[in-house]
Amino acid sequence: MANKKRIETVCVQGGYTPGNGEPRQIPIIQSTTFKYDTSEDMGKLFDLEASGYFYTRLQNPTNDYVAAKLCQLEGGTAAMLTSSGQAANFYSIFNVANCGDHVIASSEIYGGTFNLFAVTMKKMGIDFTFIPSDISDEDFEKAFKPNTKAVFGETIANPACTVLDIERFANMAHKHGVPLIIDNTFATPVHCRPIEWGADIVTHSTTKYIDGHGASIGGAIIDAGKFDWKKYADKFPGLCEPDDSYHGIVYADKFGKEGAFITKCTAQLMRDFGSIQSPQNAFYINLGLESLHVRMKRHAENGLAVAKFLSTHEKIDWVRYCGLENDKCYELGKKYLPDGSCGVLSFAVKGGRKEAETLMKNLKVAAIETHVADARTCCLHPANATHRQMTDAQLEAAGIPPTLIRYSCGIENAQDLIEDLAQALEKI
């Protein structure tokens, strides 16, 4: 156990170990480029024959320190930072699926991710089938096609607040020879480590709890290093066949299960799309990580307290929070989130949109924001904001009825949040 640090210690000290006389905090390497003595030295980097840095559009030392900490927290073998959570999810899919391929995704995923998959990536020739998280095994089987390349879901859905049965989804994905990709943004590795339940790739919008202070946009991808790409070489030619843009390198051969996915994602996708996170933003994210284990405990405590209050209020139609004993995901919550969920819950005011809007405009402590999972409490009406592009039928399929309000508990005093909601409800 001496060599395997507990998660609280990793949050504070993981990823970067300063040497004698070196900075205690990770250094911000605010440089676009790096100097080498010879062209041969540079050439080795471009041939992926040596490790190092030559252009921040691909990699930067500051980013790699933070990625290493996230990798350690999630229990992976390789990781990378991206400019946003959207970029992380795009890269995670596009790294294994090309034009003419198919992906299965939970229908309850974040609206921005749904649009990315159903609209933008569809234009790129990648087809998506969206399934409810509680789909029967029989119907789940039917969703797979010969060209299916991945299964995607969220640990805790945003904003449906359903909990994914990660182990079940992983077993089904592996049965069909494809990886399971899990967006672990809301749970964070403090409360759930999807890799331990069979997930192959984990993504994050680090903009949320990991940053935690509304200061830094970012994303991350962590590879479990367990999926055997070569076993299914015909499904994943990008990883198992020569890459002509890198002198015929075969990523699965050269970097193995542990490094092939992230190396390809960096060498190809980051090179060509350039969705790199700035070193300054990576520095901010590391500051957030240092207190993540402390903040997540308070977020979860506040979330449960507010959920319990709303669940007994006469003007509330329903509340979704897996910590409530009558919630449909309560048992899944106990399995995957035994130390607490998060600070985000969803609920509906009795009546309709008008009543929901009345509540929101009378809140004093909670601010109406597009943001979520922040130290400060905020709320949102998704049907009028993040999920505005979806039809009512799509909203219902995603578990997000038009009356749903997403409420994100910060780390303030729980009683102040409850009193704020109580006075706003009185105005209805």
Coordinates of C-alpha atoms in Angstrom, one line a residue:
M1 CA 0.0 0.0 0.0
A2 CA 3.0 2.3 0.5
N3 CA 3.4 2.7 -3.2
K4 CA -0.3 3.0 -4.0
K5 CA -1.4 6.4 -2.7
R6 CA -5.0 7.0 -1.7
I7 CA -7.1 9.2 -3.8
E8 CA -6.9 12.2 -1.5
T9 CA -3.1 12.2 -1.7
V10 CA -3.2 11.8 -5.4
C11 CA -5.5 14.8 -5.8
V12 CA -2.9 16.9 -4.0
Q13 CA 0.4 15.4 -5.1
G14 CA -0.2 13.2 -8.2
G15 CA 1.3 13.7 -11.6
Y16 CA 4.2 15.9 -10.7
T17 CA 7.1 15.3 -8.3
P18 CA 9.6 18.2 -8.2
G19 CA 13.3 17.5 -7.9
N20 CA 15.8 19.2 -5.7
G21 CA 15.4 23.0 -6.0
E22 CA 12.6 22.7 -8.5
P23 CA 9.2 24.5 -8.3
R24 CA 6.8 23.0 -5.7
Q25 CA 3.8 23.9 -7.9
I26 CA 3.7 22.7 -11.5
P27 CA 5.4 25.2 -13.8
I28 CA 3.4 26.9 -16.5
I29 CA 5.4 26.3 -19.7
Q30 CA 3.9 29.2 -21.7
S31 CA 5.7 28.5 -24.9
T32 CA 4.4 27.4 -28.3
T33 CA 7.6 25.7 -29.4
F34 CA 10.8 24.0 -28.1
K35 CA 14.5 24.2 -29.1
Y36 CA 16.7 21.3 -30.2
D37 CA 20.3 21.1 -31.1
T38 CA 20.1 19.1 -34.3
S39 CA 17.5 18.3 -37.0
E40 CA 18.1 14.7 -36.2
D41 CA 16.9 15.2 -32.6
M42 CA 13.8 16.9 -34.0
G43 CA 13.3 14.2 -36.6
K44 CA 13.1 11.5 -33.9
L45 CA 10.2 13.4 -32.3
F46 CA 8.3 13.6 -35.6
D47 CA 8.9 9.9 -36.2
L48 CA 7.6 9.0 -32.7
E49 CA 11.0 7.5 -31.9
A50 CA 11.7 9.7 -29.0
S51 CA 9.6 11.4 -26.3
G52 CA 9.7 15.1 -25.9
Y53 CA 8.0 18.3 -27.1
F54 CA 8.2 20.3 -30.3
Y55 CA 5.0 22.2 -30.6
T56 CA 2.3 22.9 -28.0
R57 CA -0.5 22.2 -30.4
L58 CA 0.3 18.6 -29.8
Q59 CA 1.7 18.4 -26.3
N60 CA 3.0 20.7 -23.5
P61 CA 4.8 19.7 -20.3
T62 CA 2.3 21.6 -18.0
N63 CA -0.6 19.7 -19.7
D64 CA 1.1 16.4 -19.3
Y65 CA 1.7 16.9 -15.6
V66 CA -2.0 17.4 -15.1
A67 CA -3.0 14.6 -17.5
A68 CA -0.7 12.3 -15.5
K69 CA -2.5 13.2 -12.3
L70 CA -5.9 12.5 -13.8
C71 CA -4.6 9.3 -15.2
Q72 CA -3.5 8.2 -11.7
L73 CA -6.8 9.2 -10.2
E74 CA -8.8 7.2 -12.7
G75 CA -6.4 4.2 -12.7
G76 CA -5.5 4.4 -16.3
T77 CA -2.3 4.0 -18.3
A78 CA -2.2 7.1 -20.5
A79 CA -4.1 10.4 -20.6
M80 CA -4.3 13.7 -22.5
L81 CA -6.0 17.1 -22.0
T82 CA -8.2 18.8 -24.6
S83 CA -9.6 22.3 -24.9
S84 CA -13.0 21.3 -23.7
G85 CA -15.2 18.3 -22.7
Q86 CA -16.8 18.5 -26.1
A87 CA -13.4 18.0 -27.7
A88 CA -12.6 15.1 -25.4
N89 CA -15.8 13.3 -26.3
F90 CA -15.3 14.0 -30.0
Y91 CA -11.7 12.8 -30.0
S92 CA -12.7 9.7 -28.0
I93 CA -15.2 8.6 -30.7
F94 CA -13.3 9.8 -33.8
N95 CA -10.2 8.0 -32.7
V96 CA -11.9 4.6 -33.3
A97 CA -14.9 5.4 -35.6
N98 CA -14.6 6.8 -39.1
C99 CA -17.0 7.6 -42.0
G100 CA -19.3 4.6 -42.4
D101 CA -19.0 3.4 -38.8
H102 CA -21.6 3.1 -36.1
V103 CA -21.7 3.9 -32.4
I104 CA -24.2 3.2 -29.6
A105 CA -24.8 5.9 -27.0
S106 CA -27.1 6.3 -24.1
S107 CA -30.0 8.6 -25.0
E108 CA -29.7 10.4 -21.6
I109 CA -26.3 12.1 -22.4
Y110 CA -25.8 15.8 -22.1
G111 CA -27.6 17.8 -24.8
G112 CA -24.4 19.2 -26.3
T113 CA -22.9 15.8 -26.7
F114 CA -26.2 14.5 -28.2
N115 CA -25.9 17.3 -30.8
L116 CA -22.3 16.5 -31.5
F117 CA -23.1 12.9 -32.1
A118 CA -26.5 13.1 -33.8
V119 CA -25.9 16.2 -36.0
T120 CA -22.3 17.1 -36.5
M121 CA -20.7 13.7 -36.4
K122 CA -23.5 12.3 -38.5
K123 CA -22.5 14.8 -41.2
M124 CA -19.0 13.2 -41.0
G125 CA -20.6 9.8 -41.8
I126 CA -20.7 8.3 -38.4
D127 CA -24.1 6.8 -37.4
F128 CA -25.3 6.8 -33.8
T129 CA -28.0 4.7 -32.2
F130 CA -29.4 6.2 -28.9
I131 CA -30.7 3.7 -26.3
P132 CA -32.2 4.3 -22.9
S133 CA -29.9 3.3 -20.0
D134 CA -32.4 0.8 -18.7
I135 CA -32.8 -0.9 -22.1
S136 CA -33.4 -4.7 -22.0
D137 CA -30.6 -7.0 -22.8
E138 CA -32.5 -8.2 -25.9
D139 CA -33.0 -4.7 -27.3
F140 CA -29.4 -3.8 -26.4
E141 CA -28.2 -6.7 -28.5
K142 CA -30.3 -5.5 -31.4
A143 CA -28.6 -2.1 -31.3
F144 CA -25.2 -3.6 -32.4
K145 CA -24.3 -3.7 -36.0
P146 CA -21.3 -5.2 -37.9
N147 CA -19.8 -1.7 -38.1
T148 CA -20.3 -0.7 -34.4
K149 CA -17.1 0.6 -33.0
A150 CA -17.9 1.8 -29.5
V151 CA -20.5 2.2 -26.8
F152 CA -20.8 5.6 -25.0
G153 CA -22.5 6.7 -21.8
E154 CA -22.3 9.0 -18.8
T155 CA -21.7 7.8 -15.2
I156 CA -24.4 10.3 -14.0
A157 CA -26.4 11.7 -16.9
N158 CA -26.6 15.5 -17.3
P159 CA -29.3 16.6 -16.5
A160 CA -31.4 13.4 -16.3
C161 CA -29.4 12.4 -13.2
T162 CA -29.8 8.7 -14.0
V163 CA -26.9 6.4 -13.1
L164 CA -25.5 4.1 -15.8
D165 CA -25.0 0.5 -15.0
I166 CA -21.3 0.7 -16.2
E167 CA -20.5 -3.0 -15.5
R168 CA -23.5 -4.2 -17.6
F169 CA -22.7 -1.8 -20.5
A170 CA -19.0 -2.8 -20.4
N171 CA -19.9 -6.5 -20.6
M172 CA -22.2 -5.9 -23.5
A173 CA -19.6 -3.8 -25.4
H174 CA -16.9 -6.4 -24.8
K175 CA -19.2 -9.2 -25.9
H176 CA -19.3 -7.4 -29.3
G177 CA -15.6 -6.6 -29.4
V178 CA -15.8 -2.8 -28.9
P179 CA -14.7 -0.4 -26.1
L180 CA -16.9 1.3 -23.6
I181 CA -16.4 5.0 -23.3
I182 CA -17.6 6.7 -20.1
D183 CA -18.0 10.4 -19.5
N184 CA -17.3 10.6 -15.7
T185 CA -17.7 14.4 -15.4
F186 CA -20.3 14.5 -12.6
A187 CA -19.0 11.7 -10.4
T188 CA -15.3 12.5 -10.8
P189 CA -12.8 9.8 -9.9
V190 CA -13.3 10.8 -6.3
H191 CA -16.8 9.2 -6.3
C192 CA -16.6 6.7 -9.2
R193 CA -13.7 5.1 -11.2
P194 CA -15.4 3.6 -14.2
I195 CA -12.2 1.7 -15.3
E196 CA -12.7 -0.5 -12.2
W197 CA -16.1 -1.5 -13.5
G198 CA -14.9 -2.3 -17.0
A199 CA -14.8 1.0 -18.9
D200 CA -12.0 1.3 -21.5
I201 CA -11.9 5.0 -22.0
V202 CA -12.9 7.7 -19.6
T203 CA -13.6 11.3 -20.5
H204 CA -14.2 14.5 -18.5
S205 CA -15.3 18.0 -19.0
T206 CA -12.7 19.4 -16.5
T207 CA -14.6 22.6 -16.7
K208 CA -17.0 21.2 -14.1
Y209 CA -16.1 19.8 -10.7
I210 CA -12.4 19.2 -11.6
D211 CA -11.9 23.0 -12.1
G212 CA -14.7 23.7 -9.7
H213 CA -14.6 27.4 -9.8
G214 CA -15.9 28.5 -13.2
A215 CA -12.4 29.7 -14.3
S216 CA -11.1 27.2 -16.8
I217 CA -12.6 25.4 -19.9
G218 CA -11.1 22.0 -20.5
G219 CA -11.4 18.3 -21.1
A220 CA -9.5 15.1 -20.6
I221 CA -9.3 11.6 -22.0
I222 CA -7.9 8.7 -19.9
D223 CA -7.2 5.2 -21.4
A224 CA -7.6 2.2 -19.1
G225 CA -4.9 0.4 -21.2
K226 CA -6.9 -2.8 -21.1
F227 CA -8.7 -3.1 -24.5
D228 CA -7.0 -5.5 -26.9
W229 CA -7.1 -3.5 -30.2
K230 CA -5.1 -6.2 -32.0
K231 CA -7.7 -8.9 -31.1
Y232 CA -10.2 -6.9 -33.1
A233 CA -7.7 -5.6 -35.7
D234 CA -10.3 -5.7 -38.5
K235 CA -12.6 -3.3 -36.5
F236 CA -9.8 -0.8 -35.7
P237 CA -7.5 -0.3 -38.7
G238 CA -6.5 3.1 -37.5
L239 CA -4.8 1.5 -34.5
C240 CA -3.8 -1.8 -36.0
E241 CA -2.7 -0.9 -39.6
P242 CA 0.2 1.4 -40.7
D243 CA -0.3 5.1 -40.4
D244 CA 1.0 6.6 -43.7
S245 CA 1.2 10.1 -42.0
Y246 CA 3.8 8.7 -39.6
H247 CA 6.0 6.6 -41.8
G248 CA 3.8 3.5 -41.5
I249 CA 3.8 3.2 -37.7
V250 CA 1.3 0.7 -36.2
Y251 CA 0.2 2.2 -32.9
A252 CA -1.0 -1.1 -31.4
D253 CA 2.3 -2.7 -32.1
K254 CA 4.6 0.1 -31.1
F255 CA 2.8 1.4 -28.0
G256 CA 0.7 -1.7 -26.9
K257 CA -2.6 -1.7 -25.2
E258 CA -1.4 0.8 -22.6
G259 CA -0.4 3.6 -25.0
A260 CA -1.8 3.1 -28.5
F261 CA -5.1 5.0 -28.0
I262 CA -3.7 8.2 -26.5
T263 CA -0.6 8.2 -28.8
K264 CA -2.8 8.0 -31.9
C265 CA -5.2 10.6 -30.5
T266 CA -2.3 13.0 -29.9
A267 CA -0.3 12.3 -33.0
Q268 CA -3.3 12.3 -35.4
L269 CA -6.3 14.2 -34.0
M270 CA -4.5 16.8 -31.9
R271 CA -2.1 17.4 -34.7
D272 CA -4.9 17.9 -37.2
F273 CA -7.7 19.5 -35.1
G274 CA -5.6 21.3 -32.6
S275 CA -8.1 21.4 -29.7
I276 CA -5.3 21.7 -27.2
Q277 CA -5.8 23.1 -23.7
S278 CA -3.7 26.1 -22.9
P279 CA -1.0 25.6 -20.2
Q280 CA -2.6 28.4 -18.2
N281 CA -5.9 26.5 -18.1
A282 CA -4.1 23.3 -17.2
F283 CA -2.5 25.1 -14.3
Y284 CA -6.0 26.2 -13.0
I285 CA -7.3 22.7 -13.4
N286 CA -4.5 21.4 -11.2
L287 CA -5.5 23.9 -8.5
G288 CA -9.0 22.5 -8.7
L289 CA -7.8 18.9 -8.5
E290 CA -5.9 19.7 -5.3
S291 CA -9.2 20.3 -3.4
L292 CA -11.5 18.0 -5.4
H293 CA -11.7 15.3 -2.7
V294 CA -12.8 17.9 -0.1
R295 CA -15.3 19.7 -2.4
M296 CA -17.0 16.6 -3.7
K297 CA -17.9 15.5 -0.2
R298 CA -19.7 18.8 0.4
H299 CA -21.3 18.9 -3.0
A300 CA -22.8 15.4 -2.4
E301 CA -24.0 16.3 1.2
N302 CA -25.7 19.5 -0.1
G303 CA -27.2 17.6 -3.1
L304 CA -28.8 15.0 -0.8
A305 CA -30.1 17.6 1.7
V306 CA -31.7 19.7 -1.1
A307 CA -33.1 16.6 -2.8
K308 CA -34.7 15.5 0.5
F309 CA -36.2 18.9 1.1
L310 CA -37.7 19.1 -2.4
S311 CA -39.0 15.6 -2.4
T312 CA -41.4 16.4 0.4
H313 CA -42.5 19.8 -0.8
E314 CA -46.1 20.1 -2.0
K315 CA -45.3 22.2 -5.0
I316 CA -42.7 19.8 -6.4
D317 CA -43.9 17.2 -8.8
W318 CA -40.8 14.9 -8.7
V319 CA -37.1 14.9 -7.8
R320 CA -34.3 12.8 -9.4
Y321 CA -31.3 12.2 -7.2
C322 CA -29.8 8.7 -6.8
G323 CA -29.3 9.3 -3.1
L324 CA -33.0 9.3 -2.4
E325 CA -34.3 5.9 -1.4
N326 CA -37.3 6.1 -3.7
D327 CA -35.2 7.1 -6.7
K328 CA -35.2 4.6 -9.6
C329 CA -31.3 4.7 -9.6
Y330 CA -30.9 4.3 -5.8
E331 CA -29.5 0.7 -6.0
L332 CA -27.2 1.7 -8.9
G333 CA -26.1 4.7 -6.9
K334 CA -25.2 2.4 -3.9
K335 CA -23.2 0.2 -6.2
Y336 CA -21.2 2.8 -8.2
L337 CA -21.3 5.8 -5.9
P338 CA -21.1 4.4 -2.3
D339 CA -19.4 7.5 -1.0
G340 CA -21.9 10.0 -2.4
S341 CA -23.2 11.1 -5.8
C342 CA -22.6 14.8 -6.7
G343 CA -24.3 18.2 -6.1
V344 CA -26.5 18.0 -9.2
L345 CA -30.2 17.1 -9.0
S346 CA -33.2 17.5 -11.3
F347 CA -36.7 18.3 -10.3
A348 CA -40.0 19.6 -11.7
V349 CA -42.4 22.2 -10.2
K350 CA -46.0 21.2 -10.4
G351 CA -47.7 23.0 -13.3
G352 CA -45.6 23.8 -16.3
R353 CA -43.0 26.0 -17.8
K354 CA -44.5 29.2 -16.3
E355 CA -44.3 27.8 -12.8
A356 CA -40.7 26.7 -13.4
E357 CA -39.7 30.1 -14.6
T358 CA -41.4 31.8 -11.6
L359 CA -39.3 29.7 -9.3
M360 CA -36.1 30.4 -11.1
K361 CA -36.5 34.2 -11.3
N362 CA -37.1 34.3 -7.5
L363 CA -34.0 32.5 -6.5
K364 CA -31.5 34.7 -4.6
V365 CA -28.6 32.3 -3.7
A366 CA -28.7 30.1 -6.8
A367 CA -27.8 31.9 -10.1
I368 CA -29.3 31.1 -13.5
E369 CA -26.3 30.0 -15.5
T370 CA -25.3 27.6 -18.4
H371 CA -22.7 26.3 -16.0
V372 CA -23.0 23.3 -13.6
A373 CA -20.9 21.5 -11.1
D374 CA -19.4 24.7 -9.6
A375 CA -18.4 25.8 -6.1
R376 CA -21.3 28.3 -6.4
T377 CA -24.9 27.0 -6.6
C378 CA -26.5 27.5 -10.0
C379 CA -29.6 26.3 -11.9
L380 CA -30.8 26.0 -15.4
H381 CA -34.0 25.2 -17.4
P382 CA -32.4 22.8 -20.0
A383 CA -35.4 22.9 -22.4
N384 CA -34.8 26.6 -22.8
A385 CA -31.0 26.4 -22.8
T386 CA -28.5 23.5 -23.2
H387 CA -31.2 21.2 -24.8
R388 CA -33.0 24.0 -26.7
Q389 CA -32.2 22.3 -30.1
M390 CA -34.0 19.1 -29.1
T391 CA -37.7 18.4 -29.9
D392 CA -40.1 17.6 -27.1
A393 CA -40.0 14.0 -28.2
Q394 CA -36.2 14.0 -28.1
L395 CA -36.3 15.6 -24.6
E396 CA -38.7 13.0 -23.3
A397 CA -36.5 10.2 -24.8
A398 CA -33.5 11.7 -23.1
G399 CA -35.4 11.8 -19.8
I400 CA -35.5 15.6 -19.8
P401 CA -39.1 16.7 -19.9
P402 CA -39.7 20.4 -20.7
T403 CA -40.6 21.1 -17.1
L404 CA -37.2 19.8 -15.7
I405 CA -35.0 22.1 -13.7
R406 CA -31.3 21.3 -13.2
Y407 CA -30.1 22.5 -9.8
S408 CA -26.4 22.3 -9.0
C409 CA -25.5 22.6 -5.4
G410 CA -22.3 24.4 -4.6
I411 CA -20.4 24.2 -1.4
E412 CA -22.3 26.9 0.5
N413 CA -24.3 26.1 3.6
A414 CA -27.1 23.6 2.8
Q415 CA -29.7 25.3 4.9
D416 CA -29.2 28.6 3.0
L417 CA -29.9 26.7 -0.2
I418 CA -33.0 25.2 1.2
E419 CA -34.3 28.5 2.6
D420 CA -33.7 30.1 -0.8
L421 CA -35.7 27.4 -2.6
A422 CA -38.4 27.6 0.0
Q423 CA -38.9 31.4 -0.4
A424 CA -38.9 31.0 -4.2
L425 CA -41.5 28.3 -4.1
E426 CA -43.8 30.5 -2.0
K427 CA -43.9 32.9 -5.0
I428 CA -45.6 30.3 -7.2

